[in-house]
Every structure is written in structure tokens, then in C-alpha cells.
GROMACS .gro file of C-alpha atoms in nm:
model
   89
    1MET     CA    1  -0.007  -0.004  -0.020
    2ALA     CA    2   0.184   0.315  -0.121
    3ILE     CA    3   0.138   0.612   0.126
    4SER     CA    4   0.150   0.988   0.035
    5SER     CA    5   0.414   1.171   0.134
    6LYS     CA    6   0.304   1.543   0.086
    7HIS     CA    7   0.278   1.599   0.461
    8THR     CA    8   0.618   1.473   0.520
    9ASP     CA    9   0.811   1.772   0.460
   10VAL     CA   10   0.602   2.043   0.663
   11ARG     CA   11   0.857   2.324   0.671
   12GLU     CA   12   0.637   2.592   0.767
   13ALA     CA   13   0.679   2.790   1.123
   14ASN     CA   14   0.357   2.670   1.236
   15PRO     CA   15   0.458   2.457   1.556
   16LEU     CA   16   0.117   2.265   1.537
   17ARG     CA   17   0.157   2.197   1.186
   18ARG     CA   18   0.509   2.013   1.215
   19THR     CA   19   0.342   1.847   1.535
   20LEU     CA   20   0.064   1.700   1.339
   21ALA     CA   21   0.292   1.614   1.059
   22ASP     CA   22   0.528   1.408   1.293
   23VAL     CA   23   0.164   1.249   1.441
   24ARG     CA   24   0.056   1.156   1.123
   25HIS     CA   25   0.411   1.006   1.005
   26GLY     CA   26   0.382   0.800   1.366
   27LEU     CA   27   0.023   0.683   1.281
   28LEU     CA   28   0.114   0.578   0.947
   29GLY     CA   29   0.389   0.384   1.045
   30LEU     CA   30   0.175   0.200   1.343
   31HIS     CA   31  -0.135   0.165   1.099
   32LYS     CA   32   0.116  -0.018   0.835
   33ALA     CA   33   0.284  -0.240   1.088
   34LEU     CA   34  -0.078  -0.341   1.245
   35ILE     CA   35  -0.220  -0.431   0.899
   36VAL     CA   36   0.085  -0.652   0.824
   37ALA     CA   37   0.028  -0.831   1.140
   38GLU     CA   38  -0.347  -0.848   1.079
   39GLN     CA   39  -0.284  -0.978   0.748
   40LEU     CA   40  -0.050  -1.262   0.871
   41THR     CA   41  -0.310  -1.382   1.106
   42TYR     CA   42  -0.559  -1.364   0.857
   43GLU     CA   43  -0.381  -1.597   0.622
   44ARG     CA   44  -0.330  -1.828   0.867
   45ILE     CA   45  -0.684  -1.860   0.930
   46TYR     CA   46  -0.829  -1.792   0.587
   47GLY     CA   47  -0.566  -1.831   0.334
   48ARG     CA   48  -0.340  -1.626   0.136
   49VAL     CA   49  -0.430  -1.255   0.035
   50ASP     CA   50  -0.347  -1.285  -0.316
   51SER     CA   51  -0.266  -0.906  -0.402
   52THR     CA   52  -0.247  -0.559  -0.253
   53GLY     CA   53  -0.564  -0.484  -0.424
   54GLN     CA   54  -0.736  -0.772  -0.197
   55LEU     CA   55  -0.566  -0.667   0.090
   56LEU     CA   56  -0.714  -0.310   0.034
   57GLN     CA   57  -1.047  -0.438  -0.007
   58LEU     CA   58  -1.031  -0.669   0.304
   59VAL     CA   59  -0.913  -0.366   0.516
   60MET     CA   60  -1.200  -0.140   0.401
   61ASN     CA   61  -1.453  -0.378   0.403
   62ASP     CA   62  -1.399  -0.721   0.628
   63PRO     CA   63  -1.483  -0.736   0.979
   64TRP     CA   64  -1.184  -0.886   1.068
   65PHE     CA   65  -0.997  -0.539   1.013
   66THR     CA   66  -1.291  -0.299   1.121
   67TRP     CA   67  -1.122  -0.219   1.479
   68LEU     CA   68  -0.836  -0.055   1.250
   69HIS     CA   69  -1.091   0.193   1.100
   70PRO     CA   70  -1.047   0.460   1.377
   71LEU     CA   71  -0.686   0.498   1.327
   72SER     CA   72  -0.757   0.526   0.954
   73ASN     CA   73  -0.974   0.792   1.023
   74MET     CA   74  -0.758   0.986   1.239
   75VAL     CA   75  -0.504   0.994   0.969
   76VAL     CA   76  -0.746   1.108   0.737
   77ARG     CA   77  -0.877   1.406   0.989
   78ILE     CA   78  -0.528   1.493   1.046
   79ASP     CA   79  -0.465   1.515   0.670
   80GLU     CA   80  -0.762   1.711   0.661
   81LEU     CA   81  -0.635   1.962   0.895
   82LEU     CA   82  -0.305   2.012   0.703
   83ASP     CA   83  -0.464   2.034   0.376
   84GLY     CA   84  -0.732   2.286   0.486
   85ASN     CA   85  -0.684   2.665   0.427
   86ASN     CA   86  -0.762   2.747   0.793
   87GLN     CA   87  -0.507   2.864   1.066
   88LEU     CA   88  -0.412   2.622   1.319
   89ALA     CA   89  -0.347   2.813   1.615
   0.00000   0.00000   0.00000
């Protein structure tokens, strides 16, 4: 799963934006590690996942991976905050 890196180079003077970008970076690493761990367990029980596309569909739609959705949503929310034109105090 490729992850966009447009937030990894936050060069603005706003310390909150830098902090949010750092948190986002850490959450993405955690998210990826959790998906890999869950994929391994899922494959032991249900068989091999054949492609990254199939894994993406499982992560988005299979109840096995539902517990990861709040973490995914948090990253999306941080993206929205960093992309938005609103001023972060």
C-alpha cells in the first residue's frame, strides 16, 4: 500500500502543523505495522491474500479489520487539517 508523502515535509513555521505532521507520520507507521500483523493472522486462518488490491478491499470491508478504521480515520482527519486553509493555532 503506497502512502502519500506530501505531509512529511512540513516546512512551515507553525509548530502545531509540524507536530501534526510528526503524529501523522508515526500513526502511518503504526497503521502499516498493524495491517501487516493482521494480514499474517488472517492468512493463517483464511488463506493467502493474493494482492495488495485484495488486501485493501479486506481492510476497508472485512469485519476482521474493522478495528483499524478509527486509526485510519484519525490519519484522514489529520490530513484534512494539514491540507485545509484554516489556521491552526
